[in-house]
MMTF fields as JSON, N, C-alpha, C and O atoms, coordinates in Angstrom:
{
  "mmtfVersion": "1.0.0",
  "mmtfProducer": "UNKNOWN",
  "numBonds": 247,
  "numAtoms": 248,
  "numGroups": 62,
  "numChains": 1,
  "numModels": 1,
  "chainsPerModel": [1],
  "groupsPerChain": [62],
  "chainIdList": ["A"],
  "bondAtomList": [4, 2, 8, 6, 12, 10, 16, 14, 20, 18, 24, 22, 28, 26, 32, 30, 36, 34, 40, 38, 44, 42, 48, 46, 52, 50, 56, 54, 60, 58, 64, 62, 68, 66, 72, 70, 76, 74, 80, 78, 84, 82, 88, 86, 92, 90, 96, 94, 100, 98, 104, 102, 108, 106, 112, 110, 116, 114, 120, 118, 124, 122, 128, 126, 132, 130, 136, 134, 140, 138, 144, 142, 148, 146, 152, 150, 156, 154, 160, 158, 164, 162, 168, 166, 172, 170, 176, 174, 180, 178, 184, 182, 188, 186, 192, 190, 196, 194, 200, 198, 204, 202, 208, 206, 212, 210, 216, 214, 220, 218, 224, 222, 228, 226, 232, 230, 236, 234, 240, 238, 244, 242],
  "bondOrderList": [1, 1, 1, 1, 1, 1, 1, 1, 1, 1, 1, 1, 1, 1, 1, 1, 1, 1, 1, 1, 1, 1, 1, 1, 1, 1, 1, 1, 1, 1, 1, 1, 1, 1, 1, 1, 1, 1, 1, 1, 1, 1, 1, 1, 1, 1, 1, 1, 1, 1, 1, 1, 1, 1, 1, 1, 1, 1, 1, 1, 1],
  "groupList": [{"groupName": "UNK", "atomNameList": ["N", "CA", "C", "O"], "elementList": ["N", "C", "C", "O"], "formalChargeList": [0, 0, 0, 0], "bondAtomList": [1, 0, 2, 1, 3, 2], "bondOrderList": [1, 1, 2], "singleLetterCode": "X", "chemCompType": "L-PEPTIDE LINKING"}],
  "groupTypeList": [0, 0, 0, 0, 0, 0, 0, 0, 0, 0, 0, 0, 0, 0, 0, 0, 0, 0, 0, 0, 0, 0, 0, 0, 0, 0, 0, 0, 0, 0, 0, 0, 0, 0, 0, 0, 0, 0, 0, 0, 0, 0, 0, 0, 0, 0, 0, 0, 0, 0, 0, 0, 0, 0, 0, 0, 0, 0, 0, 0, 0, 0],
  "groupIdList": [1, 2, 3, 4, 5, 6, 7, 8, 9, 10, 11, 12, 13, 14, 15, 16, 17, 18, 19, 20, 21, 22, 23, 24, 25, 26, 27, 28, 29, 30, 31, 32, 33, 34, 35, 36, 37, 38, 39, 40, 41, 42, 43, 44, 45, 46, 47, 48, 49, 50, 51, 52, 53, 54, 55, 56, 57, 58, 59, 60, 61, 62],
  "secStructList": [7, 2, 2, 2, 2, 2, 2, 2, 2, 2, 2, 6, 6, 7, 7, 2, 2, 2, 2, 2, 6, 7, 7, 2, 2, 2, 2, 2, 2, 2, 2, 2, 2, 2, 2, 2, 2, 2, 2, 2, 2, 1, 7, 7, 7, 7, 7, 2, 2, 2, 2, 2, 2, 2, 2, 2, 2, 2, 2, 2, 2, 7],
  "xCoordList": [-16.732, -15.632, -16.112, -15.411, -17.292, -17.795, -18.049, -17.816, -18.528, -18.762, -17.439, -17.358, -16.412, -15.097, -14.556, -13.964, -14.751, -14.302, -15.065, -14.478, -16.378, -17.184, -16.738, -16.659, -16.443, -15.971, -14.624, -14.404, -13.731, -12.421, -12.559, -11.853, -13.459, -13.654, -14.255, -13.901, -15.16, -15.724, -14.621, -14.599, -13.715, -12.601, -11.647, -10.971, -11.588, -10.732, -11.366, -10.737, -12.605, -13.226, -14.277, -14.756, -14.651, -15.693, -17.049, -17.258, -17.973, -19.317, -20.009, -19.671, -20.974, -21.588, -22.152, -21.931, -22.865, -23.467, -22.39, -22.537, -21.327, -20.242, -19.449, -19.005, -19.273, -18.478, -19.137, -18.459, -20.444, -21.104, -21.281, -21.534, -21.156, -21.224, -19.838, -19.7, -18.821, -17.443, -17.216, -17.819, -16.356, -15.97, -14.542, -13.831, -14.118, -12.724, -11.727, -10.646, -12.084, -11.199, -11.038, -9.953, -12.142, -12.064, -11.12, -10.334, -11.211, -10.338, -8.874, -8.025, -8.582, -7.196, -6.713, -5.555, -7.592, -7.206, -6.876, -5.891, -7.701, -7.46, -6.175, -5.384, -5.966, -4.735, -3.506, -2.5, -3.576, -2.464, -2.191, -1.037, -3.259, -3.095, -2.469, -1.629, -2.873, -2.293, -0.811, -0.018, -0.433, 0.984, 1.774, 2.863, 1.235, 1.928, 2.092, 3.146, 1.066, 1.141, 2.156, 2.93, 2.159, 3.123, 4.55, 5.426, 4.783, 6.132, 6.521, 7.681, 5.561, 5.854, 6.203, 6.967, 5.653, 5.882, 7.113, 7.482, 7.751, 8.955, 10.101, 10.209, 10.954, 12.104, 13.056, 13.139, 13.756, 14.712, 15.867, 16.292, 16.377, 17.511, 18.754, 18.953, 19.571, 20.793, 21.959, 22.064, 22.822, 23.987, 24.96, 24.939, 25.791, 26.769, 27.716, 28.076, 28.119, 29.035, 28.366, 28.989, 27.102, 26.383, 26.228, 26.34, 25.969, 25.83, 27.142, 27.144, 28.242, 29.546, 29.894, 30.449, 29.578, 29.832, 29.026, 29.555, 27.755, 26.901, 27.375, 27.4, 27.749, 28.234, 29.502, 29.644, 30.421, 31.662, 31.365, 31.982, 30.428, 30.072, 29.452, 29.728, 28.623, 27.999, 29.017, 28.939, 29.978, 31.016, 31.898, 32.314, 32.189, 33.0, 32.231, 32.841, 30.917, 30.106, 30.078, 29.781, 30.385, 30.349, 31.475, 31.564],
  "yCoordList": [3.383, 2.955, 2.624, 2.899, 2.039, 1.655, 2.876, 2.833, 3.973, 5.189, 5.76, 6.238, 5.711, 6.192, 5.317, 5.828, 4.012, 3.111, 3.393, 3.399, 3.63, 3.948, 5.23, 5.3, 6.253, 7.522, 7.334, 7.868, 6.587, 6.353, 5.585, 5.874, 4.611, 3.84, 4.72, 4.58, 5.626, 6.552, 7.44, 7.716, 7.882, 8.708, 7.909, 8.476, 6.594, 5.733, 5.421, 4.782, 5.864, 5.692, 4.604, 4.301, 4.008, 2.988, 3.65, 4.773, 2.986, 3.537, 3.635, 2.885, 4.552, 4.799, 3.561, 3.382, 2.715, 1.543, 0.623, 0.103, 0.426, -0.439, 0.244, -0.405, 1.568, 2.288, 2.249, 2.028, 2.46, 2.502, 1.115, 0.987, 0.07, -1.301, -1.822, -2.958, -0.996, -1.424, -1.63, -0.962, -2.543, -2.806, -2.307, -2.058, -2.16, -1.767, -2.73, -2.312, -4.004, -4.963, -4.641, -4.792, -4.188, -3.778, -2.594, -2.529, -1.663, -0.492, -0.918, -0.404, -1.85, -2.317, -3.019, -2.868, -3.785, -4.449, -3.434, -3.591, -2.39, -1.369, -0.61, -0.35, -0.256, 0.462, -0.399, 0.101, -1.678, -2.585, -2.711, -2.757, -2.767, -2.861, -1.598, -1.662, -0.448, 0.812, 0.898, 1.357, 0.463, 0.467, -0.481, -0.137, -1.667, -2.637, -2.105, -2.281, -1.461, -0.903, 0.224, 0.31, 1.083, 2.188, 1.653, 2.164, 0.624, 0.04, -0.626, -0.567, -1.258, -1.943, -0.954, -1.282, 0.249, 1.236, 2.1, 2.896, 1.958, 2.736, 2.231, 1.029, 3.134, 2.671, 1.854, 2.045, 0.959, 0.115, 0.971, 1.897, 0.682, 1.455, 1.224, 0.142, 2.247, 2.187, 1.876, 2.438, 0.983, 0.659, 1.837, 2.673, 1.88, 2.969, 2.976, 4.044, 1.801, 1.714, 2.254, 2.989, 1.893, 2.41, 3.924, 4.622, 4.426, 5.867, 6.58, 7.597, 6.055, 6.68, 6.638, 7.602, 5.538, 5.425, 6.464, 7.147, 6.58, 7.561, 8.98, 9.818, 9.251, 10.581, 10.926, 12.049, 9.972, 10.208, 10.469, 11.344, 9.721, 9.933, 11.306, 11.969, 11.737, 13.057, 14.17, 15.207, 13.96, 14.971, 15.118, 16.228, 14.006, 14.07, 14.732, 15.325, 14.641, 15.199, 16.726, 17.372, 17.3, 18.777, 19.45, 20.678],
  "zCoordList": [4.439, 3.603, 2.197, 1.223, 2.083, 0.762, -0.105, -1.313, 0.496, -0.291, -0.795, -1.926, 0.035, -0.397, -1.52, -2.47, -1.424, -2.489, -3.77, -4.852, -3.66, -4.842, -5.5, -6.727, -4.706, -5.262, -5.951, -7.039, -5.331, -5.94, -7.246, -8.213, -7.285, -8.513, -9.603, -10.773, -9.234, -10.215, -10.782, -11.981, -9.93, -10.399, -11.28, -12.138, -11.072, -11.889, -13.24, -14.083, -13.457, -14.758, -14.837, -15.929, -13.719, -13.746, -13.965, -13.508, -14.652, -14.809, -13.447, -12.532, -13.302, -11.988, -11.294, -10.097, -12.007, -11.348, -10.78, -9.674, -11.52, -11.047, -9.941, -8.994, -10.066, -9.074, -7.703, -6.7, -7.646, -6.34, -5.755, -4.557, -6.564, -6.048, -5.671, -5.217, -5.857, -5.592, -4.098, -3.259, -3.802, -2.414, -2.205, -3.179, -0.97, -0.74, -1.397, -1.813, -1.489, -2.166, -3.641, -4.202, -4.281, -5.686, -5.845, -6.79, -4.906, -4.948, -4.85, -5.579, -3.955, -3.818, -5.081, -5.469, -5.726, -6.977, -8.064, -8.785, -8.184, -9.21, -8.917, -9.824, -7.658, -7.319, -7.592, -8.096, -7.267, -7.547, -9.031, -9.456, -9.826, -11.277, -11.837, -12.735, -11.311, -11.794, -11.466, -12.288, -10.278, -9.89, -10.782, -11.242, -11.027, -11.882, -13.299, -13.911, -13.819, -15.168, -15.232, -16.184, -14.234, -14.216, -14.18, -14.877, -13.369, -13.291, -14.601, -15.008, -15.263, -16.526, -17.628, -18.535, -17.559, -18.612, -18.37, -19.233, -17.22, -16.951, -17.816, -18.06, -18.278, -19.062, -18.187, -16.974, -18.832, -18.108, -17.604, -18.295, -16.423, -15.918, -16.775, -17.326, -16.873, -17.674, -16.74, -15.649, -17.18, -16.353, -16.363, -17.266, -15.366, -15.254, -16.457, -16.952, -16.928, -18.071, -19.335, -20.101, -19.553, -20.722, -20.643, -21.65, -19.434, -19.249, -19.571, -20.263, -19.076, -19.327, -20.815, -21.343, -21.497, -22.935, -23.699, -24.575, -23.369, -24.037, -23.758, -24.659, -22.516, -22.15, -22.93, -23.412, -23.058, -23.8, -25.275, -25.883, -25.856, -27.266, -27.469, -28.469, -26.54, -26.668, -26.475, -27.134, -25.568, -25.355, -26.591, -26.922, -27.283, -28.503, -29.639, -30.529, -29.626, -30.709, -30.663, -31.667, -29.508, -29.388, -30.059, -30.035]
}
């Protein structure tokens, strides 16, 4: 398991010495951070009313 964690950390961009010393817990921390960052960078969902307003404005512009 440690070798798999080291390989995954190397693929995540860690330097070789740190990657091969990584533990499965380190891998879980990095994966959790990547998920949190991806969610933080997603655009905010649009409400149905805002969507309908925008759609109506675009339809009138044609």
